[in-house]
Amino acid sequence: MTGASDVFAELLDDKGYVLADGAMGTRLFALGLTSGDSPERFNLLKPGRIRDVHRGHLRAGADLVLSNSFGANAPRLGLHNLAGRTLELNEAAARIAREAAEAERRRGARTVLVAGSMGPTGELLAPLGAMTAGDCEQAFAAQAEGLAQGGVDLLWIETMSDLGEVEAAVQGARRACDLPVAVTMSFDTHGHTMMGASPAATAQRLGGLELAALGANCGNNIVDTEAAALDIAAALPDVPVISKPNAGIPYWSGNTFHYTGTPEMLAAHAHRARRDGVQIIGGCCGSTPDHIAAIAAVLAGERPAPETSEPLEWTDSP
């Protein structure tokens, strides 16, 4: 077991849970990112803004932050003519997150972990698409190499739909380095991923990969992501499980994108998820430091769990 894996396991043992961070991408839109931009380019052009997002989540109580590298694999970077800078962009993302984490560690005298975010390539694997498993593995290996060089504690393969792509990503990550690997799937289609994987199938197929953690993120709503995480926890009682839902359901109001989920809604989710065995809890799209602070207070027992729930679908502007 690597030292990084020891730190992750020790934090789980000490606290009983790990509070992960909230959104990066939706926060960057509030800080100047425009539609069509590469969020990863901000690692080089606007590193202070990335650091500010990390700092906000850490000051709110997060134990773990994800690097700004979700789309920093060569196929996705190629859409912005950045594929040749894969290593540089990932190393920068990891370094910025590490700097923020170390500053918080010194300030608060507590353990803070950095996870290297690795999102899907956006390509379909053969025979449905043109990407081979080998090419997919290589794309994730190159990304993992940059993240490892930048100083992440573990790799965090997230928002995945295709179990075959996950397997290639895990193989690529392990080819590049010996860091622990966590995986989350997005169950956004009637309890399944877009590619048809159920929580049960996810647990069965990925349960033997010796992952540091496995679970659900993003998704269609808080309720579905919570249910998927609990299904995985029931199937794999010895594997730490992640739940990182969006802050409710997105909607447009004027020219601004909003989410229906209040901090109280995510805090209520966190209470239920922790009670039912989920150990790593945070937020995904739309979640702010206010959401993370509300979760932190409930998980620490500093405030009672709010009695609130989220609607299953959005019908009108709140």
GROMACS .gro file of C-alpha atoms in nm:
model
  318
    1MET     CA    1   0.000   0.000   0.000
    2THR     CA    2   0.136   0.341  -0.094
    3GLY     CA    3   0.183   0.624   0.147
    4ALA     CA    4  -0.096   0.816  -0.024
    5SER     CA    5  -0.329   0.522   0.021
    6ASP     CA    6  -0.233   0.510   0.388
    7VAL     CA    7  -0.328   0.877   0.431
    8PHE     CA    8  -0.666   0.822   0.266
    9ALA     CA    9  -0.740   0.516   0.479
   10GLU     CA   10  -0.618   0.687   0.795
   11LEU     CA   11  -0.845   0.987   0.737
   12LEU     CA   12  -1.142   0.755   0.690
   13ASP     CA   13  -1.050   0.568   1.008
   14ASP     CA   14  -0.997   0.884   1.212
   15LYS     CA   15  -1.312   1.073   1.110
   16GLY     CA   16  -1.531   0.791   0.991
   17TYR     CA   17  -1.593   0.985   0.671
   18VAL     CA   18  -1.425   1.216   0.420
   19LEU     CA   19  -1.590   1.541   0.312
   20ALA     CA   20  -1.513   1.598  -0.056
   21ASP     CA   21  -1.534   1.936  -0.225
   22GLY     CA   22  -1.803   2.094  -0.441
   23ALA     CA   23  -1.816   2.212  -0.800
   24MET     CA   24  -1.522   2.344  -0.999
   25GLY     CA   25  -1.665   2.407  -1.347
   26THR     CA   26  -1.979   2.593  -1.243
   27ARG     CA   27  -1.772   2.805  -1.003
   28LEU     CA   28  -1.535   2.900  -1.286
   29PHE     CA   29  -1.821   3.034  -1.496
   30ALA     CA   30  -1.879   3.284  -1.217
   31LEU     CA   31  -1.509   3.374  -1.234
   32GLY     CA   32  -1.483   3.447  -1.605
   33LEU     CA   33  -1.498   3.115  -1.789
   34THR     CA   34  -1.720   3.139  -2.097
   35SER     CA   35  -1.904   2.871  -2.291
   36GLY     CA   36  -1.667   2.693  -2.527
   37ASP     CA   37  -1.358   2.772  -2.320
   38SER     CA   38  -1.138   2.497  -2.182
   39PRO     CA   39  -1.156   2.505  -1.800
   40GLU     CA   40  -0.818   2.334  -1.793
   41ARG     CA   41  -0.656   2.624  -1.979
   42PHE     CA   42  -0.726   2.834  -1.669
   43ASN     CA   43  -0.458   2.629  -1.491
   44LEU     CA   44  -0.205   2.819  -1.699
   45LEU     CA   45  -0.385   3.148  -1.766
   46LYS     CA   46  -0.571   3.207  -1.437
   47PRO     CA   47  -0.415   2.984  -1.169
   48GLY     CA   48  -0.521   3.222  -0.894
   49ARG     CA   49  -0.887   3.171  -0.979
   50ILE     CA   50  -0.848   2.793  -0.961
   51ARG     CA   51  -0.673   2.832  -0.627
   52ASP     CA   52  -0.958   3.051  -0.503
   53VAL     CA   53  -1.215   2.781  -0.585
   54HIS     CA   54  -1.012   2.521  -0.395
   55ARG     CA   55  -0.964   2.760  -0.103
   56GLY     CA   56  -1.336   2.827  -0.080
   57HIS     CA   57  -1.422   2.459  -0.049
   58LEU     CA   58  -1.139   2.397   0.197
   59ARG     CA   59  -1.234   2.688   0.420
   60ALA     CA   60  -1.589   2.548   0.417
   61GLY     CA   61  -1.456   2.223   0.564
   62ALA     CA   62  -1.368   1.995   0.273
   63ASP     CA   63  -1.111   1.726   0.352
   64LEU     CA   64  -1.044   1.651  -0.015
   65VAL     CA   65  -1.031   1.866  -0.328
   66LEU     CA   66  -1.036   1.755  -0.690
   67SER     CA   67  -0.787   1.910  -0.930
   68ASN     CA   68  -0.911   2.119  -1.223
   69SER     CA   69  -0.836   1.844  -1.473
   70PHE     CA   70  -1.173   1.682  -1.546
   71GLY     CA   71  -1.136   1.722  -1.923
   72ALA     CA   72  -0.756   1.711  -1.937
   73ASN     CA   73  -0.723   1.396  -2.145
   74ALA     CA   74  -0.590   1.417  -2.500
   75PRO     CA   75  -0.919   1.348  -2.683
   76ARG     CA   76  -1.104   1.624  -2.498
   77LEU     CA   77  -0.811   1.865  -2.500
   78GLY     CA   78  -0.788   1.808  -2.873
   79LEU     CA   79  -1.117   1.992  -2.912
   80HIS     CA   80  -0.928   2.304  -2.796
   81ASN     CA   81  -0.603   2.226  -2.981
   82LEU     CA   82  -0.439   2.143  -2.647
   83ALA     CA   83  -0.376   1.770  -2.679
   84GLY     CA   84  -0.001   1.828  -2.697
   85ARG     CA   85  -0.009   1.996  -2.356
   86THR     CA   86  -0.173   1.709  -2.167
   87LEU     CA   87   0.117   1.654  -1.929
   88GLU     CA   88   0.166   2.026  -1.863
   89LEU     CA   89  -0.201   2.099  -1.795
   90ASN     CA   90  -0.245   1.806  -1.558
   91GLU     CA   91   0.073   1.880  -1.369
   92ALA     CA   92  -0.038   2.242  -1.329
   93ALA     CA   93  -0.385   2.139  -1.210
   94ALA     CA   94  -0.237   1.908  -0.949
   95ARG     CA   95   0.020   2.162  -0.834
   96ILE     CA   96  -0.242   2.435  -0.784
   97ALA     CA   97  -0.464   2.202  -0.583
   98ARG     CA   98  -0.165   2.086  -0.378
   99GLU     CA   99  -0.067   2.445  -0.299
  100ALA     CA  100  -0.419   2.522  -0.177
  101ALA     CA  101  -0.430   2.202   0.028
  102GLU     CA  102  -0.094   2.268   0.191
  103ALA     CA  103  -0.196   2.623   0.280
  104GLU     CA  104  -0.511   2.490   0.447
  105ARG     CA  105  -0.315   2.217   0.625
  106ARG     CA  106  -0.084   2.477   0.775
  107ARG     CA  107  -0.373   2.707   0.864
  108GLY     CA  108  -0.598   2.446   1.020
  109ALA     CA  109  -0.352   2.180   1.132
  110ARG     CA  110  -0.555   1.909   0.962
  111THR     CA  111  -0.515   1.650   0.691
  112VAL     CA  112  -0.625   1.763   0.346
  113LEU     CA  113  -0.605   1.537   0.042
  114VAL     CA  114  -0.576   1.617  -0.329
  115ALA     CA  115  -0.745   1.391  -0.583
  116GLY     CA  116  -0.660   1.408  -0.951
  117SER     CA  117  -0.986   1.446  -1.142
  118MET     CA  118  -1.012   1.235  -1.459
  119GLY     CA  119  -1.335   1.261  -1.658
  120PRO     CA  120  -1.448   1.066  -1.964
  121THR     CA  121  -1.284   1.109  -2.303
  122GLY     CA  122  -1.613   1.186  -2.476
  123GLU     CA  123  -1.540   0.910  -2.727
  124LEU     CA  124  -1.724   0.581  -2.772
  125LEU     CA  125  -1.518   0.265  -2.746
  126ALA     CA  126  -1.519   0.016  -3.033
  127PRO     CA  127  -1.738  -0.137  -3.167
  128LEU     CA  128  -1.976   0.153  -3.096
  129GLY     CA  129  -1.710   0.410  -3.178
  130ALA     CA  130  -1.361   0.446  -3.320
  131MET     CA  131  -1.158   0.449  -2.997
  132THR     CA  132  -0.982   0.125  -2.907
  133ALA     CA  133  -0.939   0.013  -2.549
  134GLY     CA  134  -0.563   0.054  -2.595
  135ASP     CA  135  -0.594   0.413  -2.713
  136CYS     CA  136  -0.828   0.488  -2.424
  137GLU     CA  137  -0.586   0.337  -2.174
  138GLN     CA  138  -0.302   0.544  -2.319
  139ALA     CA  139  -0.504   0.866  -2.290
  140PHE     CA  140  -0.566   0.807  -1.921
  141ALA     CA  141  -0.209   0.694  -1.858
  142ALA     CA  142  -0.077   1.024  -1.996
  143GLN     CA  143  -0.319   1.218  -1.778
  144ALA     CA  144  -0.234   1.017  -1.468
  145GLU     CA  145   0.136   1.076  -1.527
  146GLY     CA  146   0.089   1.453  -1.520
  147LEU     CA  147  -0.133   1.442  -1.212
  148ALA     CA  148   0.115   1.223  -1.028
  149GLN     CA  149   0.401   1.457  -1.116
  150GLY     CA  150   0.196   1.748  -0.981
  151GLY     CA  151   0.158   1.581  -0.642
  152VAL     CA  152  -0.193   1.435  -0.610
  153ASP     CA  153  -0.262   1.182  -0.334
  154LEU     CA  154  -0.496   0.966  -0.540
  155LEU     CA  155  -0.661   0.954  -0.881
  156TRP     CA  156  -1.035   1.020  -0.908
  157ILE     CA  157  -1.200   0.882  -1.223
  158GLU     CA  158  -1.541   1.051  -1.227
  159THR     CA  159  -1.871   1.107  -1.407
  160MET     CA  160  -1.828   0.790  -1.608
  161SER     CA  161  -2.097   0.609  -1.808
  162ASP     CA  162  -1.917   0.321  -1.981
  163LEU     CA  163  -1.775   0.045  -1.760
  164GLY     CA  164  -1.534  -0.049  -2.038
  165GLU     CA  165  -1.393   0.302  -2.038
  166VAL     CA  166  -1.359   0.284  -1.660
  167GLU     CA  167  -1.160  -0.038  -1.686
  168ALA     CA  168  -0.931   0.119  -1.946
  169ALA     CA  169  -0.892   0.429  -1.730
  170VAL     CA  170  -0.798   0.225  -1.423
  171GLN     CA  171  -0.548   0.022  -1.624
  172GLY     CA  172  -0.398   0.339  -1.770
  173ALA     CA  173  -0.375   0.504  -1.430
  174ARG     CA  174  -0.200   0.205  -1.281
  175ARG     CA  175   0.036   0.182  -1.574
  176ALA     CA  176   0.145   0.540  -1.508
  177CYS     CA  177   0.182   0.536  -1.129
  178ASP     CA  178   0.104   0.345  -0.809
  179LEU     CA  179  -0.143   0.593  -0.661
  180PRO     CA  180  -0.477   0.465  -0.528
  181VAL     CA  181  -0.772   0.503  -0.763
  182ALA     CA  182  -1.132   0.603  -0.686
  183VAL     CA  183  -1.418   0.580  -0.938
  184THR     CA  184  -1.761   0.742  -0.961
  185MET     CA  185  -2.030   0.680  -1.220
  186SER     CA  186  -2.308   0.917  -1.326
  187PHE     CA  187  -2.647   0.746  -1.297
  188ASP     CA  188  -2.850   0.996  -1.495
  189THR     CA  189  -3.087   0.778  -1.700
  190HIS     CA  190  -3.363   0.615  -1.495
  191GLY     CA  191  -3.122   0.474  -1.238
  192HIS     CA  192  -2.862   0.373  -1.498
  193THR     CA  193  -2.571   0.547  -1.664
  194MET     CA  194  -2.613   0.684  -2.015
  195MET     CA  195  -2.450   0.363  -2.143
  196GLY     CA  196  -2.690   0.142  -1.948
  197ALA     CA  197  -2.486   0.042  -1.642
  198SER     CA  198  -2.684  -0.006  -1.322
  199PRO     CA  199  -2.539   0.036  -0.972
  200ALA     CA  200  -2.553  -0.343  -0.929
  201ALA     CA  201  -2.365  -0.404  -1.255
  202THR     CA  202  -2.114  -0.137  -1.157
  203ALA     CA  203  -2.048  -0.305  -0.824
  204GLN     CA  204  -2.019  -0.647  -0.982
  205ARG     CA  205  -1.783  -0.545  -1.263
  206LEU     CA  206  -1.565  -0.295  -1.075
  207GLY     CA  207  -1.575  -0.446  -0.728
  208GLY     CA  208  -1.272  -0.665  -0.794
  209LEU     CA  209  -1.044  -0.382  -0.911
  210GLU     CA  210  -0.918  -0.303  -0.559
  211LEU     CA  211  -1.034   0.057  -0.582
  212ALA     CA  212  -0.976   0.301  -0.298
  213ALA     CA  213  -1.344   0.398  -0.326
  214LEU     CA  214  -1.639   0.357  -0.564
  215GLY     CA  215  -1.965   0.543  -0.596
  216ALA     CA  216  -2.187   0.793  -0.776
  217ASN     CA  217  -2.161   1.158  -0.874
  218CYS     CA  218  -2.341   1.418  -1.084
  219GLY     CA  219  -2.652   1.237  -1.213
  220ASN     CA  220  -3.004   1.358  -1.275
  221ASN     CA  221  -3.091   1.467  -0.922
  222ILE     CA  222  -2.989   1.423  -0.559
  223VAL     CA  223  -3.235   1.139  -0.502
  224ASP     CA  224  -3.108   0.920  -0.787
  225THR     CA  225  -2.742   0.972  -0.701
  226GLU     CA  226  -2.809   0.892  -0.336
  227ALA     CA  227  -3.000   0.575  -0.430
  228ALA     CA  228  -2.719   0.459  -0.659
  229ALA     CA  229  -2.456   0.515  -0.391
  230LEU     CA  230  -2.660   0.319  -0.138
  231ASP     CA  231  -2.706   0.031  -0.384
  232ILE     CA  232  -2.329   0.015  -0.434
  233ALA     CA  233  -2.271   0.031  -0.058
  234ALA     CA  234  -2.509  -0.261  -0.006
  235ALA     CA  235  -2.334  -0.467  -0.274
  236LEU     CA  236  -1.979  -0.385  -0.161
  237PRO     CA  237  -1.981  -0.342   0.218
  238ASP     CA  238  -1.601  -0.352   0.241
  239VAL     CA  239  -1.539  -0.076  -0.017
  240PRO     CA  240  -1.560   0.294   0.082
  241VAL     CA  241  -1.850   0.445  -0.112
  242ILE     CA  242  -1.877   0.795  -0.260
  243SER     CA  243  -2.185   1.013  -0.307
  244LYS     CA  244  -2.125   1.348  -0.478
  245PRO     CA  245  -2.455   1.469  -0.627
  246ASN     CA  246  -2.528   1.788  -0.811
  247ALA     CA  247  -2.687   2.070  -0.614
  248GLY     CA  248  -3.030   1.973  -0.737
  249ILE     CA  249  -3.162   2.024  -1.087
  250PRO     CA  250  -3.025   2.291  -1.325
  251TYR     CA  251  -3.245   2.559  -1.481
  252TRP     CA  252  -3.207   2.888  -1.665
  253SER     CA  253  -3.326   3.215  -1.515
  254GLY     CA  254  -3.269   3.500  -1.757
  255ASN     CA  255  -2.913   3.454  -1.879
  256THR     CA  256  -2.795   3.274  -1.567
  257PHE     CA  257  -2.771   2.903  -1.487
  258HIS     CA  258  -2.900   2.804  -1.145
  259TYR     CA  259  -2.957   2.486  -0.943
  260THR     CA  260  -3.261   2.398  -0.733
  261GLY     CA  261  -3.065   2.237  -0.451
  262THR     CA  262  -3.013   2.451  -0.142
  263PRO     CA  263  -2.732   2.392   0.109
  264GLU     CA  264  -2.996   2.241   0.338
  265MET     CA  265  -3.094   1.987   0.071
  266LEU     CA  266  -2.737   1.866   0.027
  267ALA     CA  267  -2.687   1.860   0.405
  268ALA     CA  268  -2.999   1.644   0.443
  269HIS     CA  269  -2.865   1.413   0.173
  270ALA     CA  270  -2.529   1.393   0.348
  271HIS     CA  271  -2.695   1.297   0.676
  272ARG     CA  272  -2.897   1.018   0.513
  273ALA     CA  273  -2.604   0.891   0.309
  274ARG     CA  274  -2.367   0.882   0.606
  275ARG     CA  275  -2.630   0.714   0.824
  276ASP     CA  276  -2.670   0.443   0.560
  277GLY     CA  277  -2.301   0.366   0.515
  278VAL     CA  278  -2.161   0.613   0.261
  279GLN     CA  279  -1.818   0.734   0.374
  280ILE     CA  280  -1.712   0.995   0.116
  281ILE     CA  281  -1.964   1.274   0.062
  282GLY     CA  282  -1.949   1.601  -0.130
  283GLY     CA  283  -2.114   1.795  -0.408
  284CYS     CA  284  -2.090   1.811  -0.785
  285CYS     CA  285  -2.229   2.064  -1.036
  286GLY     CA  286  -2.378   2.376  -0.882
  287SER     CA  287  -2.249   2.310  -0.531
  288THR     CA  288  -2.076   2.602  -0.361
  289PRO     CA  289  -1.877   2.651  -0.041
  290ASP     CA  290  -2.210   2.724   0.128
  291HIS     CA  291  -2.328   2.373   0.038
  292ILE     CA  292  -2.002   2.220   0.165
  293ALA     CA  293  -2.020   2.419   0.489
  294ALA     CA  294  -2.375   2.297   0.551
  295ILE     CA  295  -2.268   1.937   0.491
  296ALA     CA  296  -1.965   1.982   0.718
  297ALA     CA  297  -2.178   2.112   1.004
  298VAL     CA  298  -2.426   1.825   0.983
  299LEU     CA  299  -2.163   1.552   0.950
  300ALA     CA  300  -1.970   1.695   1.246
  301GLY     CA  301  -2.284   1.700   1.459
  302GLU     CA  302  -2.271   2.078   1.495
  303ARG     CA  303  -2.626   2.120   1.366
  304PRO     CA  304  -2.923   1.886   1.321
  305ALA     CA  305  -2.997   1.742   0.980
  306PRO     CA  306  -3.243   1.966   0.794
  307GLU     CA  307  -3.584   1.818   0.727
  308THR     CA  308  -3.601   1.888   0.356
  309SER     CA  309  -3.602   1.700   0.030
  310GLU     CA  310  -3.545   1.772  -0.337
  311PRO     CA  311  -3.810   1.736  -0.608
  312LEU     CA  312  -3.744   1.457  -0.855
  313GLU     CA  313  -3.781   1.689  -1.150
  314TRP     CA  314  -3.788   2.061  -1.213
  315THR     CA  315  -4.114   2.204  -1.343
  316ASP     CA  316  -4.087   2.579  -1.294
  317SER     CA  317  -3.841   2.839  -1.171
  318PRO     CA  318  -3.826   2.838  -0.788
   0.00000   0.00000   0.00000
